[in-house]
CSV table of C-alpha atoms and ligand atoms in Angstrom, one decimal:
chain,number,residue,atom,x,y,z
V,1,MET,CA,-20.8,40.6,2.6
V,2,ARG,CA,-19.1,40.8,5.9
V,3,MET,CA,-20.1,37.1,6.6
V,4,LEU,CA,-17.9,36.4,3.1
V,5,ASN,CA,-15.4,38.6,4.7
V,6,ARG,CA,-15.0,36.3,7.6
V,7,TRP,CA,-15.0,33.3,5.4
V,8,VAL,CA,-12.0,34.7,3.5
V,9,PHE,CA,-10.1,35.6,6.3
V,10,VAL,CA,-10.5,32.0,8.0
V,11,LEU,CA,-9.1,30.7,4.8
V,12,LEU,CA,-6.5,33.3,4.6
V,13,VAL,CA,-5.3,32.2,8.2
V,14,ILE,CA,-5.7,28.3,7.0
V,15,MET,CA,-3.3,28.9,4.3
V,16,LEU,CA,-0.7,31.4,5.9
V,17,PRO,CA,1.9,28.3,6.4
V,18,VAL,CA,1.6,27.3,3.2
V,19,LEU,CA,2.0,30.8,1.6
V,20,VAL,CA,4.7,31.1,4.1
V,21,CYS,CA,6.5,27.8,3.7
V,22,VAL,CA,5.9,28.4,-0.1
V,23,THR,CA,7.9,31.8,0.0
V,24,GLY,CA,10.4,31.3,2.6
V,25,CYS,CA,11.7,27.9,2.5
V,26,GLN,CA,13.7,27.8,-0.4
V,27,ASP,CA,16.4,30.4,0.8
V,28,GLU,CA,18.4,29.8,3.5
V,29,GLN,CA,19.6,26.4,2.5
V,30,GLU,CA,23.4,25.8,1.8
V,31,PRO,CA,24.4,24.3,-1.4
V,32,GLU,CA,23.0,20.6,-1.8
V,33,LEU,CA,22.9,18.3,-4.5
V,34,VAL,CA,19.3,16.3,-4.4
V,35,MET,CA,19.3,13.3,-6.2
V,36,ALA,CA,16.3,11.5,-7.7
V,37,THR,CA,16.8,7.5,-7.8
V,38,ASP,CA,14.6,4.8,-7.5
V,39,ALA,CA,15.7,2.2,-5.2
V,40,THR,CA,15.0,-0.6,-6.5
V,41,PHE,CA,18.4,-1.4,-8.6
V,42,PRO,CA,20.8,-3.1,-6.4
V,43,PRO,CA,23.8,-2.6,-6.7
V,44,TYR,CA,23.4,0.9,-8.1
V,45,GLU,CA,20.8,1.8,-5.6
V,46,TYR,CA,18.7,-0.1,-2.8
V,47,TYR,CA,17.4,-0.2,0.7
V,48,SER,CA,19.6,-1.8,3.5
V,49,GLY,CA,17.4,-1.6,6.1
V,50,GLU,CA,15.6,1.6,6.1
V,51,GLU,CA,18.5,3.7,4.3
V,52,ILE,CA,19.4,4.0,0.8
V,53,VAL,CA,22.8,2.8,-0.5
V,54,GLY,CA,24.3,1.6,-3.8
V,55,ILE,CA,26.7,2.7,-6.2
V,56,ASP,CA,24.8,5.6,-7.3
V,57,VAL,CA,24.5,6.8,-3.7
V,58,ASP,CA,28.0,6.6,-3.3
V,59,VAL,CA,29.2,8.1,-6.6
V,60,VAL,CA,26.9,11.0,-5.9
V,61,ALA,CA,27.8,11.6,-2.1
V,62,GLU,CA,31.5,11.6,-3.3
V,63,ILE,CA,30.6,14.1,-6.0
V,64,GLY,CA,29.1,16.2,-3.2
V,65,ARG,CA,32.2,15.7,-0.7
V,66,ARG,CA,34.7,17.1,-3.1
V,67,ASN,CA,32.7,20.1,-4.0
V,68,GLY,CA,31.5,21.2,-1.0
V,69,MET,CA,27.8,20.3,-1.1
V,70,ARG,CA,25.6,18.2,0.8
V,71,THR,CA,23.6,15.4,-0.3
V,72,ARG,CA,20.2,14.1,-0.6
V,73,VAL,CA,18.3,11.2,-1.9
V,74,GLU,CA,14.7,11.6,-3.3
V,75,ASN,CA,13.3,8.0,-3.9
V,76,MET,CA,10.8,7.9,-6.5
V,77,LYS,CA,9.3,5.6,-9.3
V,78,PHE,CA,11.9,5.2,-12.3
V,79,GLU,CA,9.5,6.8,-14.7
V,80,SER,CA,9.6,10.3,-12.9
V,81,VAL,CA,13.3,11.0,-12.3
V,82,ILE,CA,13.9,12.4,-16.3
V,83,ALA,CA,10.6,14.5,-15.3
V,84,ALA,CA,12.2,15.6,-11.9
V,85,VAL,CA,15.7,16.9,-13.4
V,86,GLN,CA,13.5,18.3,-16.2
V,87,SER,CA,11.6,20.3,-14.0
V,88,GLY,CA,14.3,21.4,-11.7
V,89,LYS,CA,12.3,19.4,-8.8
V,90,VAL,CA,16.2,17.6,-8.0
V,91,SER,CA,19.8,18.7,-8.9
V,92,LEU,CA,20.1,14.9,-11.0
V,93,ALA,CA,19.2,11.9,-11.1
V,94,ALA,CA,21.6,9.1,-10.6
V,95,ALA,CA,19.4,5.7,-11.1
V,96,GLY,CA,21.7,3.3,-13.6
V,97,ILE,CA,20.2,5.8,-16.0
V,98,THR,CA,21.3,4.4,-19.7
V,99,VAL,CA,21.8,7.2,-21.8
V,100,SER,CA,19.8,7.3,-25.1
V,101,GLU,CA,18.8,9.7,-27.8
V,102,ASP,CA,15.5,10.0,-26.8
V,103,ARG,CA,16.1,10.8,-23.1
V,104,LYS,CA,18.8,13.5,-24.2
V,105,LYS,CA,16.3,15.5,-25.8
V,106,GLN,CA,14.5,16.2,-22.1
V,107,VAL,CA,18.3,16.3,-20.4
V,108,ASN,CA,21.5,16.2,-20.5
V,109,PHE,CA,23.7,13.3,-19.4
V,110,THR,CA,27.2,13.7,-17.7
V,111,ARG,CA,30.0,11.4,-19.1
V,112,PRO,CA,29.2,7.8,-18.5
V,113,TYR,CA,30.3,6.1,-15.5
V,114,ALA,CA,29.5,2.6,-16.1
V,115,THR,CA,28.8,0.1,-18.9
V,116,ALA,CA,25.7,-2.0,-18.5
V,117,GLU,CA,23.5,-4.6,-20.8
V,118,GLN,CA,20.4,-5.8,-20.9
V,119,VAL,CA,20.6,-9.7,-20.1
V,120,ILE,CA,17.8,-12.3,-20.2
V,121,ILE,CA,16.8,-14.0,-17.1
V,122,VAL,CA,15.1,-17.7,-17.2
V,123,PRO,CA,14.4,-20.6,-14.8
V,124,GLN,CA,17.0,-23.1,-14.4
V,125,HIS,CA,14.8,-25.9,-16.3
V,126,SER,CA,13.7,-23.2,-19.2
V,127,ASP,CA,13.8,-24.2,-23.0
V,128,ILE,CA,14.8,-20.8,-23.8
V,129,ALA,CA,18.3,-20.3,-24.3
V,130,GLU,CA,18.6,-17.7,-26.9
V,131,PRO,CA,17.2,-14.0,-27.6
V,132,SER,CA,15.6,-15.4,-30.7
V,133,GLN,CA,13.3,-17.7,-28.7
V,134,LEU,CA,11.8,-14.9,-26.7
V,135,ALA,CA,8.5,-14.2,-29.8
V,136,GLY,CA,5.4,-15.3,-28.2
V,137,LYS,CA,7.1,-15.8,-24.5
V,138,LYS,CA,5.6,-13.5,-21.6
V,139,ILE,CA,8.7,-11.3,-21.1
V,140,GLY,CA,8.5,-9.0,-17.6
V,141,VAL,CA,10.4,-5.8,-17.7
V,142,GLN,CA,10.5,-2.7,-15.3
V,143,SER,CA,8.4,-0.3,-16.7
V,144,GLY,CA,10.0,2.7,-18.8
V,145,THR,CA,13.2,1.5,-18.5
V,146,THR,CA,15.6,0.6,-21.9
V,147,GLY,CA,14.8,-3.0,-21.6
V,148,ASP,CA,10.9,-2.2,-21.7
V,149,LEU,CA,11.7,-0.3,-24.8
V,150,TYR,CA,14.0,-2.9,-26.5
V,151,VAL,CA,11.4,-5.5,-25.8
V,152,ALA,CA,8.7,-3.5,-27.3
V,153,GLN,CA,10.4,-2.0,-30.0
V,154,ASN,CA,12.1,-5.2,-31.5
V,155,ILE,CA,9.9,-8.5,-29.8
V,156,GLN,CA,6.4,-7.5,-28.6
V,157,GLU,CA,4.6,-5.5,-25.9
V,158,PRO,CA,6.3,-6.8,-22.7
V,159,GLU,CA,4.3,-7.4,-19.0
V,160,ARG,CA,6.0,-4.2,-17.2
V,161,PHE,CA,6.0,-4.2,-13.4
V,162,ALA,CA,7.0,-1.4,-11.3
V,163,ASN,CA,10.4,-2.5,-10.4
V,164,GLY,CA,12.9,-5.4,-11.7
V,165,ALA,CA,12.6,-7.0,-8.5
V,166,LEU,CA,8.7,-7.3,-8.8
V,167,ALA,CA,9.5,-8.7,-12.1
V,168,VAL,CA,11.5,-11.6,-11.0
V,169,ALA,CA,9.6,-12.5,-8.1
V,170,ALA,CA,6.7,-13.1,-11.2
V,171,LEU,CA,9.4,-14.9,-12.9
V,172,VAL,CA,9.9,-17.0,-9.7
V,173,ALA,CA,5.9,-17.6,-9.5
V,174,GLY,CA,5.8,-18.4,-13.0
V,175,LYS,CA,3.7,-15.6,-14.1
V,176,VAL,CA,6.1,-14.6,-16.7
V,177,ASP,CA,8.6,-16.9,-18.8
V,178,VAL,CA,11.5,-14.8,-19.0
V,179,VAL,CA,12.9,-11.2,-17.1
V,180,VAL,CA,14.7,-8.6,-19.2
V,181,LEU,CA,17.3,-6.9,-16.9
V,182,ASP,CA,20.3,-4.6,-16.7
V,183,ASN,CA,23.2,-7.6,-16.2
V,184,LEU,CA,24.3,-6.3,-12.6
V,185,PRO,CA,20.8,-6.1,-11.4
V,186,ALA,CA,20.2,-9.6,-12.6
V,187,GLU,CA,23.1,-11.0,-11.3
V,188,LYS,CA,22.2,-9.8,-7.7
V,189,HIS,CA,18.8,-11.6,-8.1
V,190,VAL,CA,20.0,-14.4,-9.6
V,191,ALA,CA,22.5,-14.8,-6.9
V,192,ASN,CA,19.7,-15.1,-4.5
V,193,ASN,CA,17.8,-17.7,-6.4
V,194,ALA,CA,18.8,-21.1,-7.0
V,195,GLN,CA,15.9,-21.6,-9.4
V,196,LEU,CA,17.2,-19.0,-11.9
V,197,LYS,CA,20.4,-18.2,-14.4
V,198,ILE,CA,21.3,-15.5,-17.1
V,199,LEU,CA,21.4,-17.0,-20.6
V,200,PRO,CA,24.9,-15.8,-21.8
V,201,THR,CA,23.7,-13.3,-25.2
V,202,PRO,CA,22.9,-10.0,-23.9
V,203,LEU,CA,20.2,-8.2,-26.0
V,204,THR,CA,22.1,-4.8,-25.8
V,205,SER,CA,25.1,-2.9,-24.5
V,206,GLU,CA,24.4,0.4,-23.1
V,207,GLN,CA,25.8,3.4,-20.7
V,208,TYR,CA,25.3,4.9,-17.7
V,209,ALA,CA,25.4,8.4,-16.8
V,210,ILE,CA,24.2,11.0,-14.7
V,211,ALA,CA,21.2,13.3,-15.6
V,212,VAL,CA,21.3,17.2,-15.5
V,213,ASN,CA,18.5,19.7,-15.8
V,214,LYS,CA,19.5,21.5,-19.8
V,215,ASN,CA,19.7,24.9,-18.0
V,216,GLN,CA,22.3,23.8,-15.5
V,217,PRO,CA,25.7,23.7,-17.6
V,218,GLN,CA,27.7,25.0,-14.7
V,219,LEU,CA,26.3,21.4,-12.6
V,220,LEU,CA,27.3,19.7,-15.8
V,221,ALA,CA,30.6,20.9,-16.0
V,222,MET,CA,31.1,20.4,-12.4
V,223,LEU,CA,29.9,17.1,-12.2
V,224,ASN,CA,32.2,15.7,-15.7
V,225,ALA,CA,35.0,17.4,-14.1
V,226,THR,CA,35.0,15.4,-10.8
V,227,LEU,CA,33.5,11.5,-12.4
V,228,GLU,CA,36.8,12.1,-14.4
V,229,ALA,CA,38.8,13.1,-11.9
V,230,MET,CA,37.1,9.9,-9.8
V,231,GLU,CA,37.6,7.5,-12.8
V,232,LYS,CA,41.4,8.6,-12.9
V,233,ASP,CA,42.4,8.1,-9.3
V,234,GLY,CA,40.5,5.0,-9.3
V,235,THR,CA,37.5,6.1,-6.6
V,236,LEU,CA,34.7,4.9,-9.4
V,237,ALA,CA,36.1,1.3,-9.4
V,238,ARG,CA,36.8,1.3,-5.9
V,239,ILE,CA,33.2,2.5,-5.1
V,240,ALA,CA,31.7,-0.6,-7.7
V,241,GLU,CA,33.8,-2.7,-6.4
V,242,SER,CA,32.5,-2.1,-2.7
V,243,HIS,CA,29.0,-3.1,-3.5
V,244,LEU,CA,29.7,-5.8,-6.4
V,245,ASN,CA,30.4,-8.0,-3.1
V,246,SER,CA,28.0,-6.8,-0.4
V,247,PRO,CA,25.2,-9.1,0.0
V,248,VAL,CA,22.0,-7.9,-1.3
V,249,ALA,CA,19.2,-8.8,1.2
V,250,THR,CA,16.2,-7.0,-0.2
V,251,ALA,CA,16.6,-9.3,-3.6
V,252,SER,CA,16.1,-12.7,-1.6
V,253,LEU,CA,12.6,-14.5,-2.1
V,254,PRO,CA,11.7,-16.9,-0.1
V,255,ALA,CA,12.4,-20.4,-0.6
V,256,ALA,CA,9.4,-22.0,0.2
V,257,GLU,CA,5.8,-21.4,1.3
V,258,PRO,CA,6.5,-19.9,4.7
V,259,GLY,CA,4.0,-20.2,7.1
V,260,ILE,CA,1.6,-17.3,8.3
V,261,TRP,CA,3.3,-16.3,11.3
V,262,SER,CA,7.0,-16.4,9.8
V,263,SER,CA,5.2,-14.5,7.0
V,264,PHE,CA,3.8,-11.8,9.1
V,265,HIS,CA,7.1,-11.7,10.7
V,266,ASN,CA,8.8,-11.0,7.7
V,267,ASN,CA,6.5,-8.5,6.4
V,268,PHE,CA,6.0,-6.3,9.6
V,269,ILE,CA,8.5,-7.3,12.7
V,270,LYS,CA,11.8,-7.8,10.3
V,271,ASN,CA,13.8,-4.4,10.0
V,272,ASN,CA,10.6,-2.9,11.4
V,273,ARG,CA,8.9,-3.0,8.1
V,274,TRP,CA,5.5,-2.2,10.7
V,275,LYS,CA,7.0,1.6,10.6
V,276,TYR,CA,6.1,2.1,7.1
V,277,LEU,CA,2.7,1.6,7.5
V,278,LEU,CA,2.9,3.6,10.6
V,279,ASP,CA,4.6,6.4,9.1
V,280,GLY,CA,2.6,6.3,6.0
V,281,LEU,CA,-0.6,6.4,8.2
V,282,ILE,CA,0.2,9.5,10.0
V,283,VAL,CA,1.1,11.0,6.6
V,284,THR,CA,-2.5,9.7,5.1
V,285,ILE,CA,-4.2,11.5,8.1
V,286,GLU,CA,-2.2,14.4,8.0
V,287,ILE,CA,-3.0,15.1,3.9
V,288,SER,CA,-6.5,14.2,4.5
V,289,ALA,CA,-7.4,16.2,7.4
V,290,ALA,CA,-6.3,19.4,6.2
V,291,ALA,CA,-7.2,18.8,2.5
V,292,ALA,CA,-11.0,18.4,4.3
V,293,LEU,CA,-10.1,21.6,5.7
V,294,ILE,CA,-9.4,23.4,3.0
V,295,GLY,CA,-11.8,21.7,1.0
V,296,ILE,CA,-14.7,22.8,3.8
V,297,PHE,CA,-13.8,26.3,3.7
V,298,LEU,CA,-12.8,27.1,0.0
V,299,GLY,CA,-15.7,25.1,-0.9
V,300,GLY,CA,-18.4,26.7,1.5
V,301,LEU,CA,-17.1,30.2,0.1
V,302,ILE,CA,-17.5,29.0,-3.7
V,303,GLY,CA,-20.3,27.6,-2.7
V,304,ILE,CA,-22.0,30.4,-1.2
V,305,ILE,CA,-20.4,32.6,-3.6
V,306,ARG,CA,-22.5,30.6,-6.5
V,307,SER,CA,-26.1,30.3,-4.8
V,308,THR,CA,-26.1,33.8,-3.6
V,309,ALA,CA,-25.1,34.7,-7.1
V,310,ASP,CA,-27.9,32.5,-8.4
V,311,GLN,CA,-30.3,33.9,-5.9
V,312,THR,CA,-29.9,37.8,-6.2
V,313,GLY,CA,-27.9,38.0,-9.2
V,314,ARG,CA,-24.7,39.6,-7.4
V,315,PHE,CA,-21.1,38.6,-8.0
V,316,ARG,CA,-21.4,38.1,-11.9
V,317,VAL,CA,-17.5,37.8,-12.4
V,318,LEU,CA,-16.7,36.0,-9.1
V,319,ASN,CA,-19.4,33.7,-10.1
V,320,LEU,CA,-18.0,33.0,-13.7
V,321,LEU,CA,-14.8,32.5,-12.2
V,322,CYS,CA,-15.7,30.1,-9.3
V,323,ARG,CA,-17.9,28.1,-12.5
V,324,LEU,CA,-14.6,27.9,-14.2
V,325,TYR,CA,-12.9,26.4,-11.5
V,326,LEU,CA,-15.6,23.8,-11.0
V,327,THR,CA,-15.3,22.9,-14.4
V,328,VAL,CA,-11.6,22.4,-14.5
V,329,VAL,CA,-10.9,20.7,-11.4
V,330,ARG,CA,-14.2,18.3,-11.6
V,331,GLY,CA,-13.2,17.5,-15.3
V,332,THR,CA,-9.6,16.1,-14.9
V,333,PRO,CA,-8.3,13.7,-12.8
V,334,VAL,CA,-7.0,13.8,-9.4
V,335,VAL,CA,-3.9,12.5,-9.9
V,336,VAL,CA,-3.1,14.5,-12.9
V,337,GLN,CA,-3.6,17.5,-11.1
V,338,LEU,CA,-1.3,16.1,-8.1
V,339,LEU,CA,1.4,16.3,-10.7
V,340,ILE,CA,0.7,19.2,-12.6
V,341,ILE,CA,1.0,20.8,-8.8
V,342,TYR,CA,4.2,19.0,-8.4
V,343,PHE,CA,5.8,19.3,-11.1
V,344,VAL,CA,4.6,22.3,-12.9
V,345,ILE,CA,3.3,24.6,-10.4
V,346,PHE,CA,5.8,24.3,-7.8
V,347,GLY,CA,8.5,23.0,-9.8
V,348,SER,CA,11.1,25.1,-9.2
V,349,VAL,CA,10.6,25.7,-5.3
V,350,GLU,CA,11.6,23.6,-2.7
V,351,VAL,CA,8.6,23.0,-1.0
V,352,SER,CA,7.4,19.8,1.2
V,353,LYS,CA,5.3,17.4,-0.6
V,354,VAL,CA,3.0,17.1,2.0
V,355,LEU,CA,2.2,20.4,1.5
V,356,VAL,CA,1.8,19.7,-2.1
V,357,ALA,CA,-0.3,16.9,-1.3
V,358,ILE,CA,-2.7,18.9,0.9
V,359,VAL,CA,-2.9,21.9,-1.6
V,360,ALA,CA,-3.8,19.5,-4.6
V,361,PHE,CA,-6.1,17.6,-2.6
V,362,GLY,CA,-7.5,20.7,-0.6
V,363,LEU,CA,-8.6,22.6,-4.2
V,364,ASN,CA,-9.7,19.4,-5.5
V,365,SER,CA,-12.3,18.8,-2.8
V,366,ALA,CA,-13.0,21.9,-2.5
V,367,ALA,CA,-14.9,21.6,-6.0
V,368,TYR,CA,-16.9,18.7,-5.0
V,369,VAL,CA,-18.0,20.4,-1.2
V,370,ALA,CA,-18.8,23.4,-3.4
V,371,GLU,CA,-21.8,22.1,-5.1
V,372,ILE,CA,-22.8,20.3,-2.0
V,373,ILE,CA,-22.8,23.0,-0.2
V,374,ARG,CA,-25.1,25.1,-2.8
V,375,SER,CA,-27.4,22.1,-3.4
V,376,GLY,CA,-27.9,22.1,0.6
V,377,ILE,CA,-28.3,26.1,0.0
V,378,MET,CA,-30.9,25.6,-2.7
V,379,SER,CA,-32.5,23.2,-0.5
V,380,VAL,CA,-33.8,25.3,2.1
V,381,ASP,CA,-37.0,26.9,1.5
V,382,LYS,CA,-37.1,30.3,-0.7
V,383,GLY,CA,-39.6,31.1,2.1
V,384,GLN,CA,-37.2,30.9,4.8
V,385,MET,CA,-35.1,33.7,3.5
V,386,GLU,CA,-38.0,35.8,2.5
V,387,ALA,CA,-38.8,35.4,6.1
V,388,GLY,CA,-35.8,36.5,7.2
V,389,ARG,CA,-35.8,39.6,5.0
V,390,SER,CA,-39.3,41.1,5.8
V,391,LEU,CA,-38.2,40.7,9.3
V,392,GLY,CA,-35.8,43.1,8.3
V,393,LEU,CA,-32.7,40.9,8.9
V,394,SER,CA,-30.0,41.7,6.6
V,395,TYR,CA,-29.1,39.5,3.5
V,396,GLY,CA,-26.0,37.9,5.0
V,397,PHE,CA,-27.5,37.7,8.6
V,398,THR,CA,-30.8,35.2,7.6
V,399,MET,CA,-28.2,33.5,5.1
V,400,ARG,CA,-25.7,32.7,8.6
V,401,SER,CA,-28.4,32.1,11.3
V,402,ILE,CA,-31.3,30.8,9.3
V,403,ILE,CA,-30.0,29.5,5.8
V,404,MET,CA,-26.6,28.1,6.4
V,405,PRO,CA,-27.6,25.9,9.7
V,406,GLN,CA,-30.5,24.0,7.6
V,407,ALA,CA,-28.4,23.5,4.6
V,408,PHE,CA,-25.6,22.0,6.7
V,409,LYS,CA,-27.8,19.6,7.8
V,410,ASN,CA,-29.1,18.8,4.7
V,411,VAL,CA,-26.1,18.0,3.2
V,412,LEU,CA,-24.2,16.1,6.2
V,413,PRO,CA,-24.2,12.8,4.8
V,414,ALA,CA,-23.1,14.4,1.3
V,415,LEU,CA,-20.0,15.6,3.1
V,416,GLY,CA,-19.2,12.8,4.9
V,417,ASN,CA,-19.3,10.8,1.4
V,418,GLU,CA,-16.8,13.3,0.0
V,419,PHE,CA,-14.4,13.2,2.8
V,420,ILE,CA,-14.2,8.9,2.9
V,421,VAL,CA,-14.0,9.6,-0.5
V,422,LEU,CA,-11.1,12.2,-0.1
V,423,LEU,CA,-9.5,9.5,2.5
V,424,LYS,CA,-9.1,7.0,0.1
V,425,GLU,CA,-8.3,9.4,-2.7
V,426,THR,CA,-5.0,10.6,-1.1
V,427,SER,CA,-3.6,7.0,-1.9
V,428,ILE,CA,-2.3,7.9,-4.9
V,429,CYS,CA,0.5,10.6,-3.3
V,430,GLY,CA,3.2,8.0,-4.4
V,431,TYR,CA,3.1,9.2,-7.9
V,432,ILE,CA,5.3,12.2,-6.1
V,433,ALA,CA,7.4,9.4,-4.1
V,434,LEU,CA,5.3,10.5,-0.6
V,435,VAL,CA,5.1,7.5,1.3
V,436,ASP,CA,1.6,7.6,2.6
V,437,LEU,CA,-0.4,4.4,3.7
V,438,THR,CA,-0.6,2.8,0.4
V,439,LYS,CA,3.0,3.5,-0.7
V,440,GLY,CA,4.2,2.3,2.5
V,441,GLY,CA,2.5,-1.2,2.2
V,442,ASP,CA,3.7,-0.9,-1.5
V,443,ILE,CA,7.3,-0.7,-0.4
V,444,ILE,CA,7.0,-4.0,2.1
V,445,LEU,CA,5.5,-5.5,-1.1
V,446,SER,CA,8.6,-4.6,-3.1
V,447,GLN,CA,11.0,-5.8,0.0
V,448,THR,CA,9.4,-8.9,0.8
V,449,TYR,CA,7.5,-10.0,-2.8
V,450,ASP,CA,4.6,-10.6,-0.5
V,451,ALA,CA,1.7,-9.2,-1.8
V,452,PHE,CA,-1.2,-10.7,0.3
V,453,LEU,CA,0.1,-9.6,3.8
V,454,PRO,CA,1.0,-6.1,3.1
V,455,LEU,CA,-1.9,-5.2,0.9
V,456,LEU,CA,-4.4,-6.8,3.4
V,457,ALA,CA,-3.0,-4.9,6.2
V,458,VAL,CA,-3.1,-1.6,4.2
V,459,ALA,CA,-6.7,-2.4,3.2
V,460,LEU,CA,-8.0,-3.3,7.0
V,461,ILE,CA,-6.4,0.3,8.2
V,462,TYR,CA,-8.4,2.3,5.3
V,463,LEU,CA,-11.7,0.4,6.6
V,464,SER,CA,-11.1,1.1,10.1
V,465,MET,CA,-10.4,4.5,9.6
V,466,VAL,CA,-13.7,5.1,7.3
V,467,VAL,CA,-15.8,3.0,9.6
V,468,VAL,CA,-14.8,5.2,13.0
V,469,LEU,CA,-15.3,8.4,10.5
V,470,SER,CA,-18.5,7.1,9.5
V,471,HIS,CA,-19.7,6.3,13.1
V,472,LEU,CA,-18.4,10.1,14.2
V,473,LEU,CA,-20.7,11.8,11.0
V,474,LYS,CA,-23.7,9.6,12.2
V,475,LYS,CA,-23.5,11.2,15.8
V,476,LEU,CA,-23.0,14.2,14.5
V,477,GLU,CA,-25.8,14.1,12.4
V,478,LEU,CA,-28.2,12.8,15.6
V,479,ARG,CA,-27.0,15.5,17.6
V,480,LEU,CA,-28.2,18.2,14.9
V,481,LYS,CA,-31.4,16.2,14.7
V,482,LYS,CA,-32.1,16.6,18.2
V,483,ASN,CA,-31.4,20.4,18.4
V,484,GLU,CA,-34.1,20.6,16.0
V,485,ARG,CA,-36.6,20.3,18.3
K,501,LIG,N1,19.3,0.8,-17.3
K,501,LIG,C1,17.8,1.0,-17.8
K,501,LIG,C2,17.4,2.7,-17.8
K,501,LIG,O1,17.9,3.5,-18.0
K,501,LIG,C3,17.3,0.9,-15.9
K,501,LIG,C4,17.3,1.6,-15.1
K,501,LIG,C5,16.6,1.4,-13.7
K,501,LIG,N2,17.3,2.1,-12.5
K,501,LIG,C6,16.9,2.0,-11.3
K,501,LIG,N3,17.1,2.4,-10.5
K,501,LIG,N4,15.4,1.3,-11.2
K,501,LIG,O2,16.0,2.5,-18.7
């Protein structure tokens, strides 16, 4: 029991910063407009170097300025922007979002600030000239957009890409026959590709508006009033104008097969793109290490409770809770857990995403560690406990100084395995718009349209980390073995 108390204490100390931040981080901030977007949509939102710029960014910044609020951009997948508004993660979403009846059920829209169309991009020499010829062709779209929806409902299942630029890259590479995309982004892409053209007949006509949480009528009114004023005094038009003519570097495709060195230069050196990998690597290591710590302590605690309950019949209720925990955590995918923790549990709390990831992966890993530890404890011969107890040692003391060291040694390989899995599993962090190592490679890919080098680099970095980790574990194992004698 005393040992248990100590474990609880250690765990609390580790979790303290987490708790403090979760409860305290939100209050002392001045009013801030947080804008969700997906910066793969020039001229509305796109990367210029390391900065996200575009019509939407400028519009929201101007709204903020006129109302005395700071603004901040949260870049995420387009599919997440509406959910981010709904859950209160962000104040609003401005991402060239088309107003639609379905979306109106989830969020409120401001008055429209732009009109748009879904257009068809084809290669110059294509024999497709009319929307009616699309049936049976390979149609590329950005997943979750109105283009995606239109094609799926009116023509056939499209090929869904993470963003419009990747769909266009697939078109250039001959992997799809056409791309359906919003008109202005389409024009930007075509302007950079002599081999592409836009068909004269559009598929739809739409309106863009800013999405706001349904529980924020005041914010909506404020946005509407400011947007109206900005339209009247010509600010909206001026902002749009300024981005229509600026060249968008990110939408250009390599003209010809580049040499390996120039391709290396383009992917890693140019615009300091290697920084995405380095920053991502740091995030990956941070999350994995902290989650492993939580996993080992919480998992150890659960493992001990479970095996003590099994052996002595104590901790009935606690044991039941632990088993429930293991069932739920091991019975659901970690990516779903991550999303639930981010959008639901920490839904309306301002909390760092790294922290969310640490908590999610820590809680997840704990479930697996718990069973590993339990199997370790069970693997130690029963006689050891009996011997300890008959020498007059307490249960806790025998556990701590006789059973646990042996158990730990037995499960070390399995624990190592768990941490290797954990390290690689953090690669799903991109789902909550965290830029970890994998996402870093992904961003490079979406800027250079080169899948090979960025992914190869990411794979090599993970591989080296796993090799180093395995090596360290092997050393630890050897050391423990030596101590045996
Ligand atoms: N207008 C389309 C839609 O609402 C596409 C928007 C895509 N926006 C973006 N930032 N990627 O579905």
